Short mmCIF file of C-alpha atoms and ligand atoms in Angstrom, two decimals:
data_model
loop_
_atom_site.label_atom_id
_atom_site.label_comp_id
_atom_site.label_asym_id
_atom_site.label_seq_id
_atom_site.Cartn_x
_atom_site.Cartn_y
_atom_site.Cartn_z
CA UNK A 559 -8.87 26.35 -5.40
CA UNK A 560 -12.29 27.63 -4.49
CA UNK A 561 -14.66 25.51 -2.77
CA UNK A 562 -16.53 22.64 -4.54
CA UNK A 563 -20.49 23.25 -4.54
CA UNK A 564 -23.13 20.81 -3.83
CA UNK A 565 -26.68 21.42 -4.22
CA UNK A 566 -28.60 18.93 -2.47
CA UNK A 567 -31.96 18.49 -1.58
CA UNK A 568 -32.65 22.46 -2.89
CA UNK A 569 -29.89 23.80 -0.04
CA UNK A 570 -26.11 24.66 -1.72
CA UNK A 571 -23.24 23.26 0.18
CA UNK A 572 -19.79 24.24 -0.01
CA UNK A 573 -17.15 21.74 0.09
CA UNK A 574 -13.59 22.81 0.23
CA UNK A 575 -10.92 21.17 -1.71
CA UNK A 576 -7.32 19.83 -1.26
CA UNK A 577 -4.92 19.72 -3.99
CA UNK A 578 -1.53 17.73 -3.92
CA UNK A 579 1.99 18.42 -3.95
CA UNK A 580 1.37 16.62 -8.07
CA UNK A 581 -1.59 18.89 -8.44
CA UNK A 582 -4.33 16.00 -7.58
CA UNK A 583 -7.53 17.26 -6.24
CA UNK A 584 -9.67 16.35 -4.05
CA UNK A 585 -13.00 17.14 -2.74
CA UNK A 586 -12.73 17.18 0.78
CA UNK A 587 -16.43 15.62 2.47
CA UNK A 588 -15.15 14.86 6.19
CA UNK A 589 -17.75 17.60 6.73
CA UNK A 590 -20.71 16.18 4.46
CA UNK A 591 -23.13 14.31 6.80
CA UNK A 592 -22.41 16.76 9.64
CA UNK A 593 -23.72 19.26 7.49
CA UNK A 594 -26.55 17.70 4.45
CA UNK A 595 -26.91 14.56 6.28
CA UNK A 596 -26.10 12.64 3.52
CA UNK A 597 -22.80 10.70 2.63
CA UNK A 598 -20.61 9.93 -0.26
CA UNK A 599 -21.24 6.67 -1.90
CA UNK A 600 -18.11 5.07 -3.63
CA UNK A 601 -18.41 1.30 -3.64
CA UNK A 602 -14.72 0.20 -4.45
CA UNK A 603 -12.93 3.29 -3.11
CA UNK A 604 -12.06 4.30 -6.91
CA UNK A 605 -12.97 7.54 -6.67
CA UNK A 606 -11.92 7.94 -3.29
CA UNK A 607 -9.22 9.48 -1.48
CA UNK A 608 -8.51 7.59 2.34
CA UNK A 609 -5.68 9.88 2.92
CA UNK A 610 -2.73 12.18 2.44
CA UNK A 611 0.23 10.59 2.06
CA UNK A 612 3.79 11.40 1.03
CA UNK A 613 5.45 8.22 0.08
CA UNK A 614 4.43 6.90 -3.47
CA UNK A 615 2.74 9.12 -6.57
CA UNK A 616 0.90 7.07 -9.40
CA UNK A 617 -0.01 8.67 -12.49
CA UNK A 618 -2.41 6.34 -13.95
CA UNK A 619 -2.69 8.05 -17.35
CA UNK A 620 0.71 8.98 -18.32
CA UNK A 621 1.87 5.76 -16.47
CA UNK A 622 4.25 7.46 -13.43
CA UNK A 623 5.47 5.39 -10.53
CA UNK A 624 7.51 7.44 -8.06
CA UNK A 625 8.68 6.11 -4.50
CA UNK A 626 9.30 9.12 -2.47
CA UNK A 627 9.66 11.32 -5.64
CA UNK A 628 12.22 9.11 -7.32
CA UNK A 629 10.86 7.34 -10.37
CA UNK A 630 10.62 3.59 -10.51
CA UNK A 631 12.99 3.18 -14.09
CA UNK A 632 15.56 5.24 -11.88
CA UNK A 633 15.39 3.01 -8.58
CA UNK A 634 14.88 -0.40 -10.36
CA UNK A 635 18.33 0.21 -12.12
CA UNK A 636 20.41 1.81 -10.06
CA UNK A 637 19.40 1.07 -6.17
CA UNK A 638 18.94 -2.22 -4.07
CA UNK A 639 16.29 -3.48 -2.31
CA UNK A 640 17.46 -2.65 1.15
CA UNK A 641 18.53 0.73 0.45
CA UNK A 642 15.02 1.21 -0.94
CA UNK A 643 13.62 -0.13 2.17
CA UNK A 644 15.36 2.68 4.25
CA UNK A 645 14.36 5.26 1.58
CA UNK A 646 10.48 4.14 2.18
CA UNK A 647 10.71 3.60 6.18
CA UNK A 648 13.24 7.05 6.24
CA UNK A 649 11.64 8.99 3.60
CA UNK A 650 15.41 9.69 1.95
CA UNK A 651 18.05 7.75 0.37
CA UNK A 652 20.83 7.03 2.94
CA UNK A 653 24.63 8.20 2.46
CA UNK A 654 27.23 5.57 2.83
CA UNK A 655 27.19 5.72 6.99
CA UNK A 656 23.69 5.12 7.20
CA UNK A 657 23.15 2.34 4.43
CA UNK A 658 26.16 0.35 6.08
CA UNK A 659 24.37 0.81 9.49
CA UNK A 660 20.81 -0.30 8.31
CA UNK A 661 22.16 -2.96 6.11
CA UNK A 662 23.77 -4.51 9.21
CA UNK A 663 20.89 -3.66 11.78
CA UNK A 664 18.79 -5.86 9.18
CA UNK A 665 21.80 -8.58 9.07
CA UNK A 666 21.83 -8.76 12.94
CA UNK A 667 17.81 -9.53 12.73
CA UNK A 668 17.28 -12.24 10.30
CA UNK A 669 17.15 -14.94 12.99
CA UNK A 670 13.98 -16.15 14.21
CA UNK A 671 13.37 -17.09 17.75
CA UNK A 672 13.81 -21.01 17.90
CA UNK A 673 10.26 -21.51 19.17
CA UNK A 674 8.76 -20.23 16.09
CA UNK A 675 9.97 -23.35 14.04
CA UNK A 676 7.47 -25.65 16.24
CA UNK A 677 4.63 -23.38 14.46
CA UNK A 678 5.81 -24.82 10.57
CA UNK A 679 6.01 -28.24 12.20
CA UNK A 680 1.95 -28.33 12.47
CA UNK A 681 1.47 -27.46 8.79
CA UNK A 682 0.61 -29.43 6.31
CA UNK A 683 3.13 -29.87 3.35
CA UNK A 684 0.60 -28.80 0.66
CA UNK A 685 -0.19 -25.60 2.83
CA UNK A 686 0.26 -22.42 0.30
CA UNK A 687 2.69 -20.57 2.17
CA UNK A 688 0.39 -17.29 2.22
CA UNK A 689 -1.58 -19.03 4.78
CA UNK A 690 1.77 -19.69 6.67
CA UNK A 691 3.15 -16.37 5.83
CA UNK A 692 0.02 -14.39 7.78
CA UNK A 693 0.03 -16.41 11.05
CA UNK A 694 3.76 -16.22 11.05
CA UNK A 695 4.06 -12.27 10.76
CA UNK A 696 0.93 -12.25 13.73
CA UNK A 697 2.49 -14.65 15.80
CA UNK A 698 5.65 -12.18 15.78
CA UNK A 699 3.78 -9.83 17.89
CA UNK A 700 3.80 -12.82 20.87
CA UNK A 701 7.73 -12.66 20.57
CA UNK A 702 7.94 -9.14 20.31
CA UNK A 703 5.32 -7.14 21.95
CA UNK A 704 4.47 -3.74 20.57
CA UNK A 705 4.78 -0.74 22.71
CA UNK A 706 3.91 3.01 21.91
CA UNK A 707 7.55 3.88 22.28
CA UNK A 708 8.86 5.15 18.83
CA UNK A 709 12.40 2.90 19.50
CA UNK A 710 10.39 -0.15 20.07
CA UNK A 711 8.20 0.40 16.79
CA UNK A 712 11.19 1.64 14.96
CA UNK A 713 13.03 -1.94 16.01
CA UNK A 714 10.12 -3.83 15.19
CA UNK A 715 9.83 -2.58 11.88
CA UNK A 716 14.12 -3.82 11.25
CA UNK A 717 13.20 -7.23 13.08
CA UNK A 718 10.04 -7.39 10.13
CA UNK A 719 11.94 -6.55 7.21
CA UNK A 720 15.17 -8.74 8.65
CA UNK A 721 12.92 -11.74 9.63
CA UNK A 722 10.24 -11.87 6.74
CA UNK A 723 12.96 -13.30 4.13
CA UNK A 724 13.88 -15.94 6.76
CA UNK A 725 10.01 -17.02 7.31
CA UNK A 726 9.25 -16.95 3.60
CA UNK A 727 12.71 -19.36 3.08
CA UNK A 728 11.24 -21.88 6.02
CA UNK A 729 8.00 -21.76 4.55
CA UNK A 730 8.99 -23.34 1.41
CA UNK A 731 11.61 -25.57 2.94
CA UNK A 732 8.92 -26.83 4.96
CA UNK A 733 6.38 -27.31 1.86
CA UNK A 734 9.19 -29.38 0.45
CA UNK A 735 10.14 -31.41 3.44
CA UNK A 736 13.97 -30.20 3.73
CA UNK A 737 15.62 -28.85 6.32
CA UNK A 738 15.47 -25.32 7.47
CA UNK A 739 18.92 -23.71 5.87
CA UNK A 740 19.73 -20.41 8.71
CA UNK A 741 20.64 -16.51 7.85
CA UNK A 742 24.17 -15.98 6.72
CA UNK A 743 25.74 -12.67 7.68
CA UNK A 744 27.78 -12.48 5.16
CA UNK A 745 25.07 -12.08 1.86
CA UNK A 746 23.43 -9.22 1.02
CA UNK A 747 19.68 -9.58 1.91
CA UNK A 748 18.26 -11.10 -1.25
CA UNK A 749 21.70 -13.44 -1.74
CA UNK A 750 20.99 -14.92 1.78
CA UNK A 751 17.21 -15.33 0.95
CA UNK A 752 18.08 -17.35 -2.29
CA UNK A 753 20.99 -19.41 0.02
CA UNK A 754 17.94 -19.70 2.28
CA UNK A 755 15.43 -21.26 -0.45
CA UNK A 756 17.80 -23.37 -2.34
CA UNK A 757 20.72 -24.02 -0.48
CA UNK A 758 20.81 -27.85 1.45
CA UNK A 759 23.42 -29.01 3.96
CA UNK A 760 24.87 -31.70 1.78
CA UNK A 761 26.69 -29.31 -0.94
CA UNK A 762 27.79 -25.52 -1.02
CA UNK A 763 24.87 -23.18 -2.81
CA UNK A 764 26.77 -20.19 -4.74
CA UNK A 765 24.36 -17.56 -5.12
CA UNK A 766 24.35 -16.34 -8.93
CA UNK A 767 25.05 -12.73 -9.17
CA UNK A 768 22.61 -12.32 -12.60
CA UNK A 769 19.74 -14.09 -9.92
CA UNK A 770 20.53 -12.16 -7.13
CA UNK A 771 20.15 -8.72 -9.03
CA UNK A 772 17.25 -9.77 -10.98
CA UNK A 773 15.33 -10.60 -7.51
CA UNK A 774 16.56 -7.51 -6.16
CA UNK A 775 15.24 -5.48 -9.25
CA UNK A 776 11.77 -7.49 -9.04
CA UNK A 777 11.61 -6.74 -5.23
CA UNK A 778 12.16 -2.80 -5.75
CA UNK A 779 9.29 -3.19 -8.89
CA UNK A 780 6.70 -4.39 -5.98
CA UNK A 781 7.68 -2.40 -3.01
CA UNK A 782 4.78 0.04 -3.03
CA UNK A 783 2.23 1.15 -5.00
CA UNK A 784 -0.21 4.02 -2.75
CA UNK A 785 -3.63 3.44 -1.69
CA UNK A 786 -3.83 -0.61 -3.28
CA UNK A 787 -6.21 -3.13 -1.72
CA UNK A 788 -3.52 -4.76 0.63
CA UNK A 789 -1.86 -1.35 2.00
CA UNK A 790 -5.71 0.09 2.69
CA UNK A 791 -6.32 -3.20 4.48
CA UNK A 792 -2.84 -2.59 6.70
CA UNK A 793 -4.12 1.06 7.35
CA UNK A 794 -7.45 -0.02 8.05
CA UNK A 795 -6.28 -2.11 10.67
CA UNK A 796 -3.64 -0.42 11.60
CA UNK A 797 -5.73 2.52 12.23
CA UNK A 798 -7.35 0.56 15.41
CA UNK A 799 -3.93 1.06 16.83
CA UNK A 800 -3.60 -3.01 16.19
CA UNK A 801 0.21 -3.46 16.15
CA UNK A 802 2.54 -3.60 13.38
CA UNK A 803 2.63 -7.15 12.89
CA UNK A 804 -1.24 -8.07 13.06
CA UNK A 805 -1.56 -5.08 10.70
CA UNK A 806 0.99 -6.32 8.06
CA UNK A 807 -0.67 -9.58 8.43
CA UNK A 808 -4.09 -8.76 7.19
CA UNK A 809 -2.21 -6.58 4.37
CA UNK A 810 -0.70 -10.31 3.49
CA UNK A 811 -3.96 -12.00 2.82
CA UNK A 812 -5.47 -8.88 1.20
CA UNK A 813 -2.47 -9.61 -1.32
CA UNK A 814 -3.47 -13.28 -1.27
CA UNK A 815 -6.70 -12.50 -3.54
CA UNK A 816 -6.13 -13.32 -7.10
CA UNK A 817 -7.52 -10.06 -7.93
CA UNK A 818 -4.16 -8.87 -6.02
CA UNK A 819 -1.05 -9.91 -5.96
CA UNK A 820 -2.25 -13.60 -6.23
CA UNK A 821 -2.62 -12.70 -9.53
CA UNK A 822 1.01 -13.62 -10.34
CA UNK A 823 0.65 -17.12 -9.48
CA UNK A 824 -2.62 -17.12 -11.34
CA UNK A 825 -1.04 -15.82 -14.59
CA UNK A 826 1.54 -18.68 -15.06
CA UNK A 827 -1.10 -21.03 -14.24
CA UNK A 828 -3.21 -19.66 -17.15
CA UNK A 829 0.13 -19.42 -19.19
CA UNK A 830 0.24 -23.02 -18.42
CA UNK A 831 -2.90 -24.19 -19.03
CA UNK A 832 -2.99 -22.18 -22.81
CA UNK A 833 0.47 -24.40 -23.26
CA UNK A 834 -0.84 -27.72 -21.94
CA UNK A 835 -4.14 -26.77 -24.73
CA UNK A 836 -1.73 -26.59 -27.49
CA UNK A 837 -0.89 -22.75 -27.09
CA UNK A 838 -4.15 -21.19 -28.96
CA UNK A 839 -4.06 -18.27 -26.84
CA UNK A 840 -7.01 -16.78 -29.33
CA UNK A 841 -9.51 -19.20 -27.93
CA UNK A 842 -8.27 -17.63 -24.37
CA UNK A 843 -8.78 -14.22 -25.66
CA UNK A 844 -12.08 -15.00 -26.99
CA UNK A 845 -13.30 -16.38 -23.40
CA UNK A 846 -11.46 -13.33 -21.51
CA UNK A 847 -14.13 -11.46 -23.67
CA UNK A 848 -16.83 -13.30 -23.16
CA UNK A 849 -18.19 -12.60 -19.37
CA UNK A 850 -20.31 -15.92 -19.39
CA UNK A 851 -16.48 -17.30 -19.27
CA UNK A 852 -15.69 -16.76 -16.02
CA UNK A 853 -12.30 -16.08 -17.75
CA UNK A 854 -10.35 -13.49 -17.13
CA UNK A 855 -6.95 -12.85 -18.82
CA UNK A 856 -4.70 -12.38 -15.49
CA UNK A 857 -2.30 -10.12 -15.30
CA UNK A 858 -4.18 -7.80 -17.66
CA UNK A 859 -6.11 -4.57 -16.51
CA UNK A 860 -5.26 -1.83 -13.38
CA UNK A 861 -7.85 0.17 -11.44
CA UNK A 862 -5.32 2.86 -11.60
CA UNK A 863 -2.99 2.67 -14.90
CA UNK A 864 -5.14 3.16 -18.06
CA UNK A 865 -2.36 3.12 -20.55
CA UNK A 866 0.66 1.15 -19.07
CA UNK A 867 2.08 -0.49 -16.10
CA UNK A 868 5.93 1.07 -15.74
CA UNK A 869 6.56 -2.09 -14.13
CA UNK A 870 5.03 -4.14 -16.46
CA UNK A 871 7.32 -2.29 -19.18
CA UNK A 872 10.50 -2.78 -16.79
CA UNK A 873 9.62 -6.55 -16.35
CA UNK A 874 8.51 -7.21 -20.03
CA UNK A 875 12.74 -6.22 -20.93
CA UNK A 876 13.85 -7.91 -17.90
CA UNK A 877 12.63 -11.15 -18.96
CA UNK A 878 14.74 -11.33 -21.82
CA UNK A 879 17.38 -9.81 -20.34
CA UNK A 880 17.33 -12.84 -17.62
CA UNK A 881 16.60 -15.89 -19.41
CA UNK A 882 19.27 -14.96 -21.99
CA UNK A 883 22.08 -14.09 -19.21
CA UNK A 884 20.71 -17.61 -17.49
CA UNK A 885 21.02 -19.23 -20.75
CA UNK A 886 17.30 -20.57 -20.64
CA UNK A 887 14.23 -20.31 -23.11
CA UNK A 888 10.54 -20.19 -21.56
CA UNK A 889 7.89 -21.40 -24.03
CA UNK A 890 5.82 -19.21 -21.70
CA UNK A 891 6.95 -16.43 -22.62
CA UNK A 892 6.09 -16.53 -26.47
CA UNK A 893 2.77 -17.16 -25.22
CA UNK A 894 2.48 -13.97 -22.95
CA UNK A 895 4.03 -12.10 -26.00
CA UNK A 896 1.34 -13.08 -28.11
CA UNK A 897 -1.25 -12.81 -25.90
CA UNK A 898 -0.29 -8.88 -25.14
CA UNK A 899 0.09 -8.61 -29.02
CA UNK A 900 -3.35 -9.73 -29.56
CA UNK A 901 -5.00 -7.78 -26.46
CA UNK A 902 -2.97 -4.63 -27.23
CA UNK A 903 -4.80 -4.37 -30.87
CA UNK A 904 -7.99 -5.78 -29.83
CA UNK A 905 -11.07 -3.71 -29.16
CA UNK A 906 -12.40 -5.53 -25.80
CA UNK A 907 -9.07 -4.62 -24.19
CA UNK A 908 -8.30 -0.92 -25.96
CA UNK A 909 -11.74 0.42 -25.11
CA UNK A 910 -11.53 -1.11 -21.45
CA UNK A 911 -7.85 0.17 -21.20
CA UNK A 912 -6.77 -3.21 -20.43
CA UNK A 913 -2.58 -3.19 -20.67
CA UNK A 914 -0.04 -5.90 -19.01
CA UNK A 915 0.19 -4.90 -15.18
CA UNK A 916 3.01 -5.77 -12.73
CA UNK A 917 1.82 -9.43 -12.75
CA UNK A 918 1.95 -10.18 -16.52
CA UNK A 919 5.58 -11.03 -16.58
CA UNK A 920 7.04 -11.10 -13.07
CA UNK A 921 5.41 -14.69 -12.33
CA UNK A 922 8.27 -15.43 -15.78
CA UNK A 923 10.83 -14.19 -14.27
CA UNK A 924 10.43 -16.12 -11.18
CA UNK A 925 10.15 -19.32 -12.73
CA UNK A 926 13.58 -18.66 -14.50
CA UNK A 927 15.08 -17.87 -10.91
CA UNK A 928 13.74 -20.96 -10.01
CA UNK A 929 11.21 -19.46 -7.56
CA UNK A 930 8.18 -22.17 -7.12
CA UNK A 931 4.52 -21.02 -8.56
CA UNK A 932 2.69 -21.11 -5.23
CA UNK A 933 6.18 -19.12 -3.65
CA UNK A 934 5.40 -16.18 -6.50
CA UNK A 935 3.03 -14.07 -4.18
CA UNK A 936 5.30 -14.78 -0.92
CA UNK A 937 7.87 -12.66 -2.95
CA UNK A 938 5.07 -9.85 -4.03
CA UNK A 939 4.67 -9.77 -0.39
CA UNK A 940 8.03 -9.86 0.70
CA UNK A 941 8.70 -6.73 -2.44
CA UNK A 942 6.01 -4.82 -1.11
CA UNK A 943 6.70 -5.68 2.79
CA UNK A 944 8.49 -1.58 3.17
CA UNK A 945 5.86 -0.09 1.61
CA UNK A 946 3.38 -1.19 3.70
CA UNK A 947 5.80 -0.44 6.60
CA UNK A 948 5.88 2.81 5.62
CA UNK A 949 2.44 3.22 5.13
CA UNK A 950 1.52 1.81 8.51
CA UNK A 951 4.21 4.16 10.30
CA UNK A 952 3.10 7.25 8.14
CA UNK A 953 -0.70 6.95 9.25
CA UNK A 954 0.64 6.19 12.63
CA UNK A 955 2.68 9.27 12.98
CA UNK A 956 -0.43 11.17 11.58
CA UNK A 957 -2.09 13.02 14.53
CA UNK A 958 -5.35 14.00 11.87
CA UNK A 959 -5.95 10.09 11.56
CA UNK A 960 -8.51 8.35 13.19
CA UNK A 961 -9.74 4.59 13.28
CA UNK A 962 -11.32 4.15 9.79
CA UNK A 963 -14.87 3.61 9.70
CA UNK A 964 -16.68 4.27 6.73
CA UNK A 965 -20.72 4.38 6.37
CA UNK A 966 -23.42 2.90 4.47
CA UNK A 967 -26.15 3.11 2.56
CA UNK A 968 -28.96 0.64 4.00
CA UNK A 969 -30.93 -1.57 1.90
CA UNK A 970 -32.37 -4.09 3.71
CA UNK A 971 -35.74 -4.82 5.69
CA UNK A 972 -37.90 -1.27 7.28
CA UNK A 973 -38.69 -2.06 11.49
CA UNK A 974 -40.82 -5.23 11.83
CA UNK A 975 -41.45 -7.20 15.33
CA UNK A 976 -40.11 -10.43 16.39
CA UNK A 977 -42.31 -13.32 15.98
CA UNK A 978 -41.82 -16.39 18.20
CA UNK A 979 -40.86 -19.91 16.01
CA UNK A 980 -44.48 -21.29 16.31
CA UNK A 981 -46.06 -18.17 14.49
CA UNK A 982 -43.53 -18.27 11.10
C1 SDX B 1334 -1.82 -5.84 -8.95
O1 SDX B 1334 -4.06 -1.51 -7.02
C2 SDX B 1334 -3.38 -1.58 -7.16
O2 SDX B 1334 -1.98 -0.95 -7.48
C3 SDX B 1334 -2.47 -3.10 -7.29
C4 SDX B 1334 -1.45 -3.98 -7.76
C5 SDX B 1334 -0.65 -3.42 -6.67
O3 SDX B 1334 0.82 -3.17 -7.20
O4 SDX B 1334 -0.44 -3.29 -5.50
O5 SDX B 1334 -1.09 -2.73 -8.72
C6 SDX B 1334 -0.88 -5.15 -8.03
O6 SDX B 1334 -2.93 -6.16 -8.16
C7 SDX B 1334 -2.29 -5.96 -10.32
C8 SDX B 1334 -3.57 -6.43 -10.81
C9 SDX B 1334 -3.38 -7.70 -10.47
N1 SDX B 1334 -4.88 -8.63 -10.91
C10 SDX B 1334 -4.65 -9.18 -11.96
O7 SDX B 1334 -4.29 -8.87 -13.09
C11 SDX B 1334 -6.43 -10.11 -12.27
C12 SDX B 1334 -6.75 -9.50 -13.64
N2 SDX B 1334 -7.19 -8.20 -13.85
C13 SDX B 1334 -8.48 -7.87 -12.91
O8 SDX B 1334 -9.60 -8.41 -12.17
C14 SDX B 1334 -9.11 -6.45 -13.06
O9 SDX B 1334 -8.26 -5.70 -14.24
C15 SDX B 1334 -8.12 -5.09 -12.04
C16 SDX B 1334 -8.69 -6.10 -10.67
C17 SDX B 1334 -6.86 -5.82 -11.69
C18 SDX B 1334 -9.15 -4.34 -11.83
O10 SDX B 1334 -10.21 -4.25 -11.50
P1 SDX B 1334 -11.37 -2.70 -12.10
O11 SDX B 1334 -10.77 -1.68 -11.78
O12 SDX B 1334 -12.38 -3.35 -10.78
O13 SDX B 1334 -11.94 -3.21 -13.07
P2 SDX B 1334 -13.06 -3.76 -14.00
O14 SDX B 1334 -13.36 -5.35 -12.51
O15 SDX B 1334 -14.00 -3.01 -12.98
O16 SDX B 1334 -13.03 -4.27 -15.37
C19 SDX B 1334 -13.69 -3.13 -16.02
C20 SDX B 1334 -13.97 -3.60 -17.10
C21 SDX B 1334 -14.85 -5.18 -16.90
O17 SDX B 1334 -15.79 -4.86 -18.22
P3 SDX B 1334 -17.41 -4.44 -18.42
O18 SDX B 1334 -17.82 -4.51 -17.18
O19 SDX B 1334 -16.65 -3.02 -18.39
O20 SDX B 1334 -17.73 -4.87 -19.77
O21 SDX B 1334 -12.66 -4.46 -17.71
C22 SDX B 1334 -13.22 -5.91 -17.62
C23 SDX B 1334 -14.52 -6.07 -17.22
O22 SDX B 1334 -14.94 -7.44 -17.52
N3 SDX B 1334 -11.68 -6.40 -17.37
C24 SDX B 1334 -11.11 -7.65 -17.83
C25 SDX B 1334 -9.81 -7.74 -16.97
N4 SDX B 1334 -10.21 -6.87 -16.14
C26 SDX B 1334 -11.11 -5.88 -16.65
N5 SDX B 1334 -11.48 -8.32 -18.72
C27 SDX B 1334 -10.70 -10.02 -19.14
N6 SDX B 1334 -9.66 -9.80 -18.42
C28 SDX B 1334 -9.23 -8.89 -17.57
N7 SDX B 1334 -8.04 -8.82 -16.87
#
């Protein structure tokens, strides 16, 4: 594709163009400041590519999401979370021997160093588990120091995927004052997490295959989403050559925000608020359209998807299936459906291309699975972990990558002299 041409201050600049494997076009501005003295300006980075990546492809107009080329619809129905973890980190689906080795290696690394249990003791019971997770993940670097040796990095990747679910379950048990349940090697990755979350020493806990399968699919749906806020944070921190654990910890903190992964908890709280208020969701739709209300329809809208979020379609169908398979009903699902029906026919939402996103229905399924609301975003982080790791690893192995250091347009005061306090 021919260069882009920029006319600026009476001069013309030729800017090279790059085209991706799905024909996405990028104007390469890496030399823009050096040649023209000007920078590109794009607050929120909605029109800026930070990297070239071979991990995840999204087409927001057509509602396409693929991990390493595989459509999310196929992976959600046919794969497993552990297999998708292998796919994201290694770039290909494992054969049977590779899968067994990977699965068994993860199983061997689920235990935490016993000294880490002391960290949990310092947290107040009501502390949000995302605060615990971000600090615990960073603390792993105190036990497993980083090295540039690829084998050491690969072992830390295994440790992180294996121990993250133990940290999450321990954080939950601490929050409810129950004893920690240790990992079991005879259970699947997801089954072991459920066991650590809900088993109690006094009685056996049988992992429900329905719940295990539903949670595994939920985790797959959250694995990666190209350069979203938290993944970009992981890359930003990792670009300084900060270690894997510190970089992922930063991603956990970014995900926590209610505009990002924290939205799944906010959706449930919103649905409960509407239910408590008599279920009159049209009142809340009016509030969502009134900027002065400060109310947003949580779980709606997306920077990239402008027709539908393919994950939301899968989750909407799964919500029905999981509830019926568990023999449960949830009035919040009816409220969610009513909100969606109104929004999809309301010009405010249609004109702004606001549709349900991944967070709109996920919370209803987590709730049906028995996951407490303040663990919803931890579940998002558990699912997103392999994507963050794959993106961090891709960046670290990219010889062209430099420390991320955006520029700015200064709008502050001009130069002025210091005045002593007695003269101000
Ligand atoms: C995730 O990037 C990713 O890939 C993220 C994610 C992933 O997998 O990593 O998909 C996960 O974070 C999903 C999004 C979860 N967040 C929410 O559900 C919170 C509610 N949604 C929004 O706050 C918002 O839609 C965002 C944050 C998702 C997108 O924000 P944008 O792209 O910056 O859009 P915007 O805020 O500029 O909104 C554009 C317009 C505005 O109105 P106008 O100024 O044009 O009049 O749409 C309005 C907004 O006020 N709008 C909403 C709305 N979302 C946008 N109005 C009411 N309710 C909403 N939810």
